[in-house]
Amino acid sequence: MPTWGFRMSEVTFFIEVALSGLMAGVMYSLVALGFVLIFKASGIFNFAQGVMALFAALTLVGFMEKFGMPAWLAIIGTIAVMIALAWLIEKLMLRHLVNQEPIILFMATIGLAYVLEGIGDIVWGSDVKVLDIGIPQGASDYMLDNFNIYIEKLEIFAAATAGILVVFLAIFFQKTRIGRALRAVADDHQAALSVGISLRTIWVIVWSVSGIVALVAGIMWGSKSGVQFSLSLIALKALPVLILGGFTSVPGAIIGGMIIGVGEKVAEVYLGPFVGGAIENWFAYMLALAFLLFRPQGLFGERIIERV
Amino acid sequence: MSERTFGDTILAVKNISLSFGVMKVLDNISFDIKQGEIRSIIGPNGAGKSSMLNVINGFYHPQEGSITFKGETRKRMAPHAAASHGIARTFQNIALFKGMSTLDNIMTGRNLKMKTNIFWQALHIGPARREELENREAAERIIDFLDIQAIRKKPVGKLPYGLQKRVELGRALAAEPELLLLDEPMAGMNSEEKEDMSRFIIDVNDEFGTTIALIEHDMGVVMDLSDRVVVLDYGKQLADGLPDEVRSNQAVIDAYLGVPHE
Amino acid sequence: MTNLLNDNTLDTFPKLLLKHASQRSNHDAIREKDLGIWQSWSWAEAAAEVRALACGLASLGLKRGDKLAIVGDNRPRLYWGMTAAQSLGAIPVPLYQDSVADEMAYVLDNADVKIALGEDQEQVDKVLEIKQRCPQIEHIIFDDIRGLRDYDQAFLHNYETLQQTGRDFDQQHPDFYQQEVDAGSGEDIAIMLYTSGTTGKPKGVVLTNDNCVITARNGIIREGLTADEEVLAYLPMAWVGDNLFSYAQSYVAGFCVSCPENGATVANDLREIGPSYYFAPPRIYENMLTQVMIRMEDAAAIKRRVFRFFMDHAAKVGVKILNGESVSLKDSLLYKLGNILVYGPLKDVLGLRRTKLAYTAGEAIGPEIFDFYRSLGINIKQLYGQTECMVFICVQPDGEVFADTVGTPAIDVEIDIDDNGEILYRSPGVFHSYYKNPESTASTKNEDGWVLTGDAGYFDEKNGHLKIIDRAKDVGKLNDGTMFAPKYIENKLKFFSFVKEAVLFGNERDYSTAFINIDLDAVGNWAERNNLAYSGYIDLAAQPEIYQLVKDCVDKVNADLAKDSRLGKSQIHRFLILHKELDADDGELTRTRKVRRKFVAERYETLVDALYSGIDECHVKTEVTFEDGRTGMLEADVKISNAECYPLESSTQEAAA
Ligand SMILES: Nc1ncnc2c1ncn2[C@@H]1O[C@H](COP(=O)(O)OP(=O)(O)O)[C@@H](O)[C@H]1O
Ligand SMILES: [Mg+2]
C-alpha cells in the first residue's frame, strides 16, 4: 500500500485513507446507535445487536431472491419482520424478565443472538449472499476528477443515509410525544408508568427502531461485502465505540463510531508498518481503554454523578 | 368564603389488605373520597400511607378488597388504567425525569392527552405537529399557574428540591386529573415553601375542582387544608372523619399526635 | 419621527398615544411574554385597550383630578391603566408592588386614592385589608382572576369586564373619550410618584404633563433615540426611572416596550429581547459581572485562558475604541477577533449585544465594573437625576465618560452650586409640588424654580463635569477649612473587594482617619491562597499581612485623592481594622446596611481617640449581640496603622512653578 505514496500528494492520500475508514466508522456508528437506544430505554445491554443486522440483511436478501420481490417491497417487508421481531421479543422475553438483574437480561440477549443466528441459517441458508438493492457502486467520478480522491459512491451513500437517520432520530426523540416517552422511561420507570406510559409499548418501539437501524447497517455492509456471518462481528467493535461515545448518547455513538473507524484505518496505514500491521484489530480497544482511564463517562455521556 | 360542598363519591376503597410476604402493610382499610374534596391520609412513618396510594394507582396489588373509581369496581388497579381514567400522582421521593427540562417533564405528563400515532409522530408533521402545539399551550398554562417560567428550559435534575417538587406537581396536573394523589408534597420544605405549596394545592382544588388525596406530616397544614382525614397506624385504620374530630380522637392522640415524631 | 418630536400640541400622553395609533398604527407599542410566547400590541390596539378601560373607569366615576392607584409587576394592562386615567384627567399613582399593607396604606390614604388597579390576588388582598382604614377607596380592579373567583364584593371589578362596560359606555357616548382627551393640557398633573426619602414618610411628587413630556423628549434628542429602540420594562412601575424609560419616552419616541414574563425570568427575557436602550442600577451590573466570573471559574482551562487573554486586551483598548480614539491596527484587529470569540457571545449572554445606550444611576458604580462593560463596547453611561425633575439633571456625553463624574447638564437644565457646596438645578422637569405638603415643597423649591438636591458636589475643572461627593448634610470641614466628604471616600474604599465597610472621621479634625471592616469572604479567600491560617474574623483582622493588604487599598485611595484639588487634603493618615463586623443587631448599621456614623463614633470613642493620638495599639472591650439574641463581651487589641499620604498634584505644580 505505501507504494501508492509516490502517486499522489501526501494530503490526498491521507484524506483517502481517512475516508475509507469512514465507511467502517458509519457501520460501527449504526450498530452502536441500536445499542444506545435499547440501553437508554430499558437499561439492557443488547448483545444481539450485531446479529440483528445480519438477520435483517439475510431477510432482505431472502425476500428479494426467494420471493423475487423488488428492493423497495423487500425493505418494507423486512421492516415489518423487524417490528414483528420486536413485538415477539417483548412478548416472549422482556415481559418475563421485568425487574431482573442487568446481568440476567444481558444473558437473555446472548440467547437471543444465538436464536436469531439459528433462524437466519435455517430459513435463508448459510452461504454468502450478494445484496444489491441498487445503491450506486464504483468510484465517484466527481471526487476523482475534481479532487483526485478515490472514494466509493456506496461510502458516500452510506454516510449520507446515516446522517439523515441521525437527524431524524434526534427530532423524534426531542420533539415528539413518543420520543419524550422513550426518554421518560429511560429516566424513571415508575414515574413513566404514573403518567400512563406503557412500558411494553415503549419496549416494542425501541426494539423496532433498533431493528430498523440494524437493517440500515445490514444493507450498507451487505452491499459492500456481501451478506455473511462476519457481519455480526462488527457488533464487537461497537463496544469500544460505546465506551468512547457514552452508553446513553446518540451523538456520542455516531461520532465515536467515526473516530474509531477513521482512527483505526489511519493507524493501520501510518503506524502499521512499524508494529507489524493488524493494528485495526486492537486499535479500537486501546482507544477505549484510554478513555476508560481519563473520561469514563465518554465523550458525550452524562457525567456519572455519585448519589448520596 | 362559602361553605364547601362536595359531589358524589369518586373513589372508595373497601376492606383493602396488602401484605408483602408475612408482613401485613394494610389491614382491612376502607374509606371513600368525594368529588372535589381534599382528603388527607396521616399516620406515623411506616403506617402504610404510601402503600395505600400505590394501591390506588395500581403499583401495588392488594390481596383482598376492592377499589371503586368513578362507579367502576375493581379488585386491583393497573397503573395505565389509573392514569387513563384520571388519576395522577406525585411521589414521596421525587420521581422526575431528571435529564429532561421542566417543560418536557410537564409535556410528558400530557402523554395520554396526545393521541396521534407513531407514523405522524415520526414524521413530525400534520396532526402530530398541531397536537404538539396545543399541548404545549396547555403545558404553558401549568407553568404559569405554578409560577415556574424561569425554569422552563432547565434540566430538572439540577433544580433545588422545592422547585423539583413543584415541577412534579406540574407533571401530575398536566394530565388534567380528576383525582390527584400527593405523597408528602411538602416533606423537607421550609415554611415559606410549604406555604407556597399549600397555596398551590388549594388553588388546584379551587380552580380546576380537582379531588385531592394528600399525605402530609405537618399537622398544621393537614388541619388547614383537609376536608376529611383518615388515620393509619401500622396498617390499621385508626380513625376517619373531620379534622377536628380526628384531632380530638383519643386513639389518634395516643398513637400518633401524642408521641413525638419527626 | 422628528415631526412627532417637534409637535408641541402633543402635550399629554393620551394625545401622543392617539397620534401613534393613527400615524403608526401597525408598529408594536408594547409586548408581554405570556404562556412562553411574546404577545404584542400595536399602537392602534393599545389605543383601543386604553379607550375601553378609560370609559370603564369613567363609568365607575373616575373624574378629572381623581387618583387611580396602580400596583403590580410591569404589565401592559397596568401601563394602559396609567394612560386611561390620564385620558380622563385623573392622576395615576403607581405603588411599589412589594410594599407591605402598612406602607401601602399610607400612600393610598395620603394620595386620596379613589380607585385601585391591582395585578392579582396578592395585591387585591392588601388593598382589601387597607380599604377598611381608607374608606375613600371606592373600587378595586384586578387583572388576574386567579384565586379571586370566590370574592363577591360589589366594589371588586374584573379588568376585562370593566373594559366591556367601557365599550358599552363608549357606544352610548361616542364623543366622550375624544372630548376628555382634548380637554387635557400640558399644565395638567400627569402622575404622582412617591419617593421614600431617607427620613420621614414618603412624599408624593406631583409632576405635570409638561414635566414628563418635555423631559422625555429632551432625553431622546440628546441621545438620538428613535422609534426603533427596544426597551425591557423590568424596574418597579412606581419608580420614576421606569416611568421615564418605559412609559414617557416610549410614548414620545414611539418605541416598543417589552414586559418580562415575571421577576424571575428577567435575565432570560433580556436575552430574548436584546434591548437597545437599557437602564440598570449599579447593583445589577455588578451581579451580572459576578455571574460571568463565576461561570468562567467553572469553564475549561482553555476557555478560561482565551477569556482572560481577550478580556485583558479589551481592558487595554476597548474603552479607547468605544470613545472613538485611535488605536494601532494590530490592537484594532485583535479587538475585532475578540469580538467574535469572546465579547460578542458574552454580550449575548448578558442580553446586551444590541445595546446602544445603557444608563446607570442611583449610587456610585465601581470603576472596574464600569470599565468592564465599556471595554466590551457597551456604551454604559452614568446619569444624575431625581424624581423631582423626572430624572434628568446631568448625563455623561458620549466619549466623555469617567467613572467618578456624572457628566454635563441635560438639555434645558441649569445647575448652580451654593456656598455650602449643595447642588441646585432648574429645568422644565421641575416638579409641581409635593402632594399636600407645602412646607416640604417650599423648603425644596424656591420661588424662582430652583430645586435643592441635598447633594454636595462641584464641577471638575478638568472636564467641566459635575462630580457628586456626598449628601450635603454629611459634608463637613477639616480644621484647615477644606471640604471633608466622608461617604465619597468610604465608597472609594469599598470598591476594593477586601473592604466591606469603611467609616471615615475628620470633621473638625486636623486630618482624616478610617475604621475598616474587611470582607471575610474575599480576605479569607486571599488568606487561604497565601497559606495564612486564621481562626475567625477577629484573628484575621489582626494579622499584619492583612494590615498590609488593607494599607495598599488605603494608599491607592490616597493617591487618587491627591489628584483631586478639593479633597486632596482628606487623605487618610491613619486607619485601623475593626475587631468586629459592624452589625445592624448592635445598632451600628441601619437595617438597610448603612453605617450610623455618629453611633459608631460614640461606641468606639477610645479607638477614635487612639487614631488621633500617637499610639499604635489600643485595647477595647465591646458588648456584642449574638445571633440568638444573647449578649456578651468582646475584647481585643486593635492595631493602628499609618497610611501613605501623597503630595497634592496641583500644589506640586505650584511648587514647581
Ligand atoms: N414494595 C415493598 N416491599 C416490601 N415492603 C414494603 C414495600 N412497600 C412498602 N413496604 C413496607 O410497608 C410498610 C409501610 O410503608 P409505607 O406505605 O411506605 O409507609 P408510610 O408511607 O406510611 O410511611 C413499611 O414497613 C414498608 O417497609
Ligand atoms: Mg410514605
Tab-separated table of N, CA, C and O in Angstrom, chain C residues 137-199:
chain	number	residue	atom	x	y	z
C	137	ILE	N	-61.391	54.757	49.281
C	137	ILE	CA	-61.196	53.836	48.150
C	137	ILE	C	-62.560	53.248	47.786
C	137	ILE	O	-63.158	52.519	48.568
C	138	GLU	N	-63.021	53.569	46.599
C	138	GLU	CA	-64.379	53.148	46.233
C	138	GLU	C	-64.399	51.838	45.452
C	138	GLU	O	-65.306	51.031	45.608
C	139	HIS	N	-63.407	51.652	44.605
C	139	HIS	CA	-63.423	50.453	43.761
C	139	HIS	C	-62.027	49.834	43.668
C	139	HIS	O	-61.028	50.538	43.777
C	140	ILE	N	-62.039	48.525	43.460
C	140	ILE	CA	-60.778	47.819	43.229
C	140	ILE	C	-60.924	47.016	41.936
C	140	ILE	O	-61.911	46.309	41.746
C	141	ILE	N	-59.921	47.155	41.058
C	141	ILE	CA	-59.950	46.427	39.784
C	141	ILE	C	-58.785	45.455	39.785
C	141	ILE	O	-57.696	45.789	40.248
C	142	PHE	N	-59.042	44.246	39.302
C	142	PHE	CA	-57.932	43.290	39.241
C	142	PHE	C	-57.771	42.783	37.823
C	142	PHE	O	-58.736	42.701	37.053
C	143	ASP	N	-56.514	42.437	37.495
C	143	ASP	CA	-56.190	41.959	36.156
C	143	ASP	C	-56.311	40.441	36.095
C	143	ASP	O	-57.004	39.888	35.250
C	144	ASP	N	-55.664	39.744	37.055
C	144	ASP	CA	-55.604	38.285	37.018
C	144	ASP	C	-56.603	37.718	38.021
C	144	ASP	O	-56.508	37.951	39.217
C	145	ILE	N	-57.546	36.941	37.528
C	145	ILE	CA	-58.664	36.499	38.377
C	145	ILE	C	-58.283	35.330	39.304
C	145	ILE	O	-59.005	35.014	40.251
C	146	ARG	N	-57.135	34.733	39.053
C	146	ARG	CA	-56.758	33.547	39.817
C	146	ARG	C	-56.861	33.779	41.323
C	146	ARG	O	-56.316	34.718	41.867
C	147	GLY	N	-57.580	32.891	41.993
C	147	GLY	CA	-57.734	32.980	43.440
C	147	GLY	C	-58.782	33.979	43.872
C	147	GLY	O	-59.064	34.114	45.062
C	148	LEU	N	-59.368	34.705	42.913
C	148	LEU	CA	-60.315	35.758	43.283
C	148	LEU	C	-61.753	35.398	42.923
C	148	LEU	O	-62.659	36.196	43.127
C	149	ARG	N	-61.948	34.189	42.403
C	149	ARG	CA	-63.277	33.811	41.946
C	149	ARG	C	-64.323	33.845	43.050
C	149	ARG	O	-65.483	34.144	42.804
C	150	ASP	N	-63.877	33.538	44.259
C	150	ASP	CA	-64.844	33.467	45.356
C	150	ASP	C	-65.109	34.817	46.009
C	150	ASP	O	-65.916	34.929	46.927
C	151	TYR	N	-64.387	35.853	45.578
C	151	TYR	CA	-64.592	37.164	46.174
C	151	TYR	C	-65.839	37.771	45.533
C	151	TYR	O	-65.905	37.901	44.320
C	152	ASP	N	-66.802	38.144	46.367
C	152	ASP	CA	-68.045	38.584	45.743
C	152	ASP	C	-68.399	40.040	46.055
C	152	ASP	O	-69.522	40.473	45.845
C	153	GLN	N	-67.437	40.806	46.590
C	153	GLN	CA	-67.737	42.203	46.900
C	153	GLN	C	-68.117	42.971	45.632
C	153	GLN	O	-67.493	42.793	44.593
C	154	ALA	N	-69.107	43.842	45.773
C	154	ALA	CA	-69.621	44.563	44.609
C	154	ALA	C	-68.614	45.592	44.091
C	154	ALA	O	-68.657	45.987	42.934
C	155	PHE	N	-67.702	46.027	44.947
C	155	PHE	CA	-66.747	47.056	44.508
C	155	PHE	C	-65.515	46.453	43.843
C	155	PHE	O	-64.593	47.158	43.484
C	156	LEU	N	-65.495	45.112	43.704
C	156	LEU	CA	-64.379	44.448	43.027
C	156	LEU	C	-64.737	44.246	41.565
C	156	LEU	O	-65.819	43.748	41.251
C	157	HIS	N	-63.819	44.619	40.665
C	157	HIS	CA	-64.142	44.507	39.250
C	157	HIS	C	-63.034	43.797	38.496
C	157	HIS	O	-61.867	44.062	38.719
C	158	ASN	N	-63.464	42.933	37.603
C	158	ASN	CA	-62.535	42.279	36.714
C	158	ASN	C	-62.156	43.259	35.596
C	158	ASN	O	-63.024	43.916	35.024
C	159	TYR	N	-60.870	43.348	35.309
C	159	TYR	CA	-60.371	44.271	34.284
C	159	TYR	C	-61.131	44.112	32.968
C	159	TYR	O	-61.577	45.083	32.358
C	160	GLU	N	-61.283	42.848	32.558
C	160	GLU	CA	-61.919	42.618	31.264
C	160	GLU	C	-63.386	43.009	31.269
C	160	GLU	O	-63.895	43.591	30.307
C	161	THR	N	-64.051	42.703	32.377
C	161	THR	CA	-65.464	43.072	32.483
C	161	THR	C	-65.606	44.591	32.442
C	161	THR	O	-66.508	45.125	31.796
C	162	LEU	N	-64.685	45.243	33.140
C	162	LEU	CA	-64.745	46.706	33.175
C	162	LEU	C	-64.531	47.289	31.781
C	162	LEU	O	-65.190	48.257	31.390
C	163	GLN	N	-63.620	46.681	31.040
C	163	GLN	CA	-63.403	47.166	29.670
C	163	GLN	C	-64.668	46.981	28.832
C	163	GLN	O	-65.001	47.831	28.014
C	164	GLN	N	-65.365	45.871	29.072
C	164	GLN	CA	-66.608	45.639	28.333
C	164	GLN	C	-67.639	46.715	28.689
C	164	GLN	O	-68.283	47.291	27.806
C	165	THR	N	-67.745	46.982	29.984
C	165	THR	CA	-68.624	48.075	30.426
C	165	THR	C	-68.228	49.359	29.710
C	165	THR	O	-69.074	50.131	29.244
C	166	GLY	N	-66.906	49.566	29.624
C	166	GLY	CA	-66.384	50.762	28.973
C	166	GLY	C	-66.786	50.829	27.512
C	166	GLY	O	-67.176	51.874	27.006
C	167	ARG	N	-66.718	49.678	26.824
C	167	ARG	CA	-67.081	49.682	25.400
C	167	ARG	C	-68.557	50.014	25.233
C	167	ARG	O	-68.936	50.766	24.321
C	168	ASP	N	-69.387	49.485	26.131
C	168	ASP	CA	-70.825	49.804	26.064
C	168	ASP	C	-71.028	51.300	26.296
C	168	ASP	O	-71.769	51.967	25.574
C	169	PHE	N	-70.338	51.802	27.314
C	169	PHE	CA	-70.421	53.225	27.642
C	169	PHE	C	-69.996	54.068	26.435
C	169	PHE	O	-70.645	55.044	26.072
C	170	ASP	N	-68.909	53.615	25.798
C	170	ASP	CA	-68.356	54.318	24.649
C	170	ASP	C	-69.380	54.386	23.525
C	170	ASP	O	-69.510	55.398	22.834
C	171	GLN	N	-70.120	53.285	23.357
C	171	GLN	CA	-71.116	53.257	22.297
C	171	GLN	C	-72.242	54.255	22.555
C	171	GLN	O	-72.730	54.902	21.640
C	172	GLN	N	-72.587	54.353	23.816
C	172	GLN	CA	-73.660	55.297	24.159
C	172	GLN	C	-73.172	56.748	24.142
C	172	GLN	O	-73.942	57.666	23.908
C	173	HIS	N	-71.895	56.934	24.447
C	173	HIS	CA	-71.345	58.301	24.455
C	173	HIS	C	-70.146	58.366	23.536
C	173	HIS	O	-69.006	58.475	23.988
C	174	PRO	N	-70.360	58.308	22.237
C	174	PRO	CA	-69.237	58.151	21.304
C	174	PRO	C	-68.241	59.312	21.317
C	174	PRO	O	-67.092	59.129	20.941
C	175	ASP	N	-68.653	60.488	21.723
C	175	ASP	CA	-67.723	61.619	21.712
C	175	ASP	C	-66.974	61.788	23.013
C	175	ASP	O	-66.033	62.568	23.113
C	176	PHE	N	-67.427	61.065	24.014
C	176	PHE	CA	-66.903	61.270	25.362
C	176	PHE	C	-65.381	61.179	25.426
C	176	PHE	O	-64.698	62.090	25.889
C	177	TYR	N	-64.852	60.070	24.899
C	177	TYR	CA	-63.422	59.828	25.088
C	177	TYR	C	-62.580	60.932	24.450
C	177	TYR	O	-61.708	61.515	25.098
C	178	GLN	N	-62.886	61.255	23.169
C	178	GLN	CA	-62.087	62.249	22.475
C	178	GLN	C	-62.167	63.608	23.193
C	178	GLN	O	-61.163	64.300	23.348
C	179	GLN	N	-63.358	63.928	23.673
C	179	GLN	CA	-63.518	65.199	24.389
C	179	GLN	C	-62.648	65.250	25.640
C	179	GLN	O	-61.992	66.243	25.926
C	180	GLU	N	-62.658	64.151	26.350
C	180	GLU	CA	-61.850	64.099	27.577
C	180	GLU	C	-60.368	64.275	27.253
C	180	GLU	O	-59.651	64.991	27.938
C	181	VAL	N	-59.919	63.586	26.214
C	181	VAL	CA	-58.504	63.689	25.841
C	181	VAL	C	-58.176	65.122	25.416
C	181	VAL	O	-57.164	65.692	25.836
C	182	ASP	N	-59.065	65.704	24.615
C	182	ASP	CA	-58.821	67.067	24.144
C	182	ASP	C	-58.766	68.061	25.304
C	182	ASP	O	-58.080	69.086	25.227
C	183	ALA	N	-59.518	67.769	26.350
C	183	ALA	CA	-59.573	68.698	27.481
C	183	ALA	C	-58.260	68.738	28.264
C	183	ALA	O	-58.012	69.657	29.042
C	184	GLY	N	-57.412	67.732	28.069
C	184	GLY	CA	-56.145	67.685	28.800
C	184	GLY	C	-55.143	68.670	28.230
C	184	GLY	O	-55.173	68.994	27.052
C	185	SER	N	-54.241	69.157	29.095
C	185	SER	CA	-53.213	70.066	28.600
C	185	SER	C	-51.904	69.827	29.327
C	185	SER	O	-51.849	69.096	30.313
C	186	GLY	N	-50.869	70.485	28.832
C	186	GLY	CA	-49.529	70.301	29.370
C	186	GLY	C	-49.402	70.647	30.830
C	186	GLY	O	-48.607	70.041	31.556
C	187	GLU	N	-50.200	71.626	31.285
C	187	GLU	CA	-50.057	72.024	32.692
C	187	GLU	C	-50.756	71.057	33.633
C	187	GLU	O	-50.558	71.109	34.847
C	188	ASP	N	-51.615	70.204	33.094
C	188	ASP	CA	-52.331	69.262	33.972
C	188	ASP	C	-51.355	68.313	34.665
C	188	ASP	O	-50.288	68.010	34.147
C	189	ILE	N	-51.802	67.841	35.810
C	189	ILE	CA	-50.993	66.851	36.519
C	189	ILE	C	-51.019	65.539	35.739
C	189	ILE	O	-52.089	65.054	35.371
C	190	ALA	N	-49.842	64.980	35.483
C	190	ALA	CA	-49.766	63.719	34.748
C	190	ALA	C	-49.710	62.530	35.687
C	190	ALA	O	-50.333	61.494	35.455
C	191	ILE	N	-48.963	62.677	36.767
C	191	ILE	CA	-48.700	61.497	37.596
C	191	ILE	C	-48.201	61.923	38.969
C	191	ILE	O	-47.677	63.038	39.128
C	192	MET	N	-48.401	61.093	39.946
C	192	MET	CA	-47.794	61.305	41.263
C	192	MET	C	-46.919	60.106	41.597
C	192	MET	O	-47.373	58.971	41.555
C	193	LEU	N	-45.667	60.396	41.921
C	193	LEU	CA	-44.720	59.321	42.243
C	193	LEU	C	-44.238	59.523	43.669
C	193	LEU	O	-43.756	60.602	44.014
C	194	TYR	N	-44.371	58.511	44.478
C	194	TYR	CA	-43.946	58.635	45.875
C	194	TYR	C	-42.482	58.285	46.028
C	194	TYR	O	-42.024	57.258	45.534
C	195	THR	N	-41.749	59.197	46.685
C	195	THR	CA	-40.340	58.904	46.959
C	195	THR	C	-40.202	58.579	48.422
C	195	THR	O	-40.813	59.234	49.273
C	196	SER	N	-39.405	57.586	48.715
C	196	SER	CA	-39.286	57.171	50.111
C	196	SER	C	-38.502	58.209	50.908
C	196	SER	O	-38.821	58.502	52.043
C	197	GLY	N	-37.481	58.808	50.281
C	197	GLY	CA	-36.654	59.752	51.046
C	197	GLY	C	-35.897	59.002	52.121
C	197	GLY	O	-36.229	57.860	52.444
C	198	THR	N	-34.869	59.649	52.676
C	198	THR	CA	-34.081	58.936	53.687
C	198	THR	C	-34.743	59.000	55.047
C	198	THR	O	-34.544	58.147	55.891
C	199	THR	N	-35.511	60.047	55.274
C	199	THR	CA	-36.167	60.159	56.575
C	199	THR	C	-37.638	60.468	56.378
C	199	THR	O	-38.052	60.956	55.337
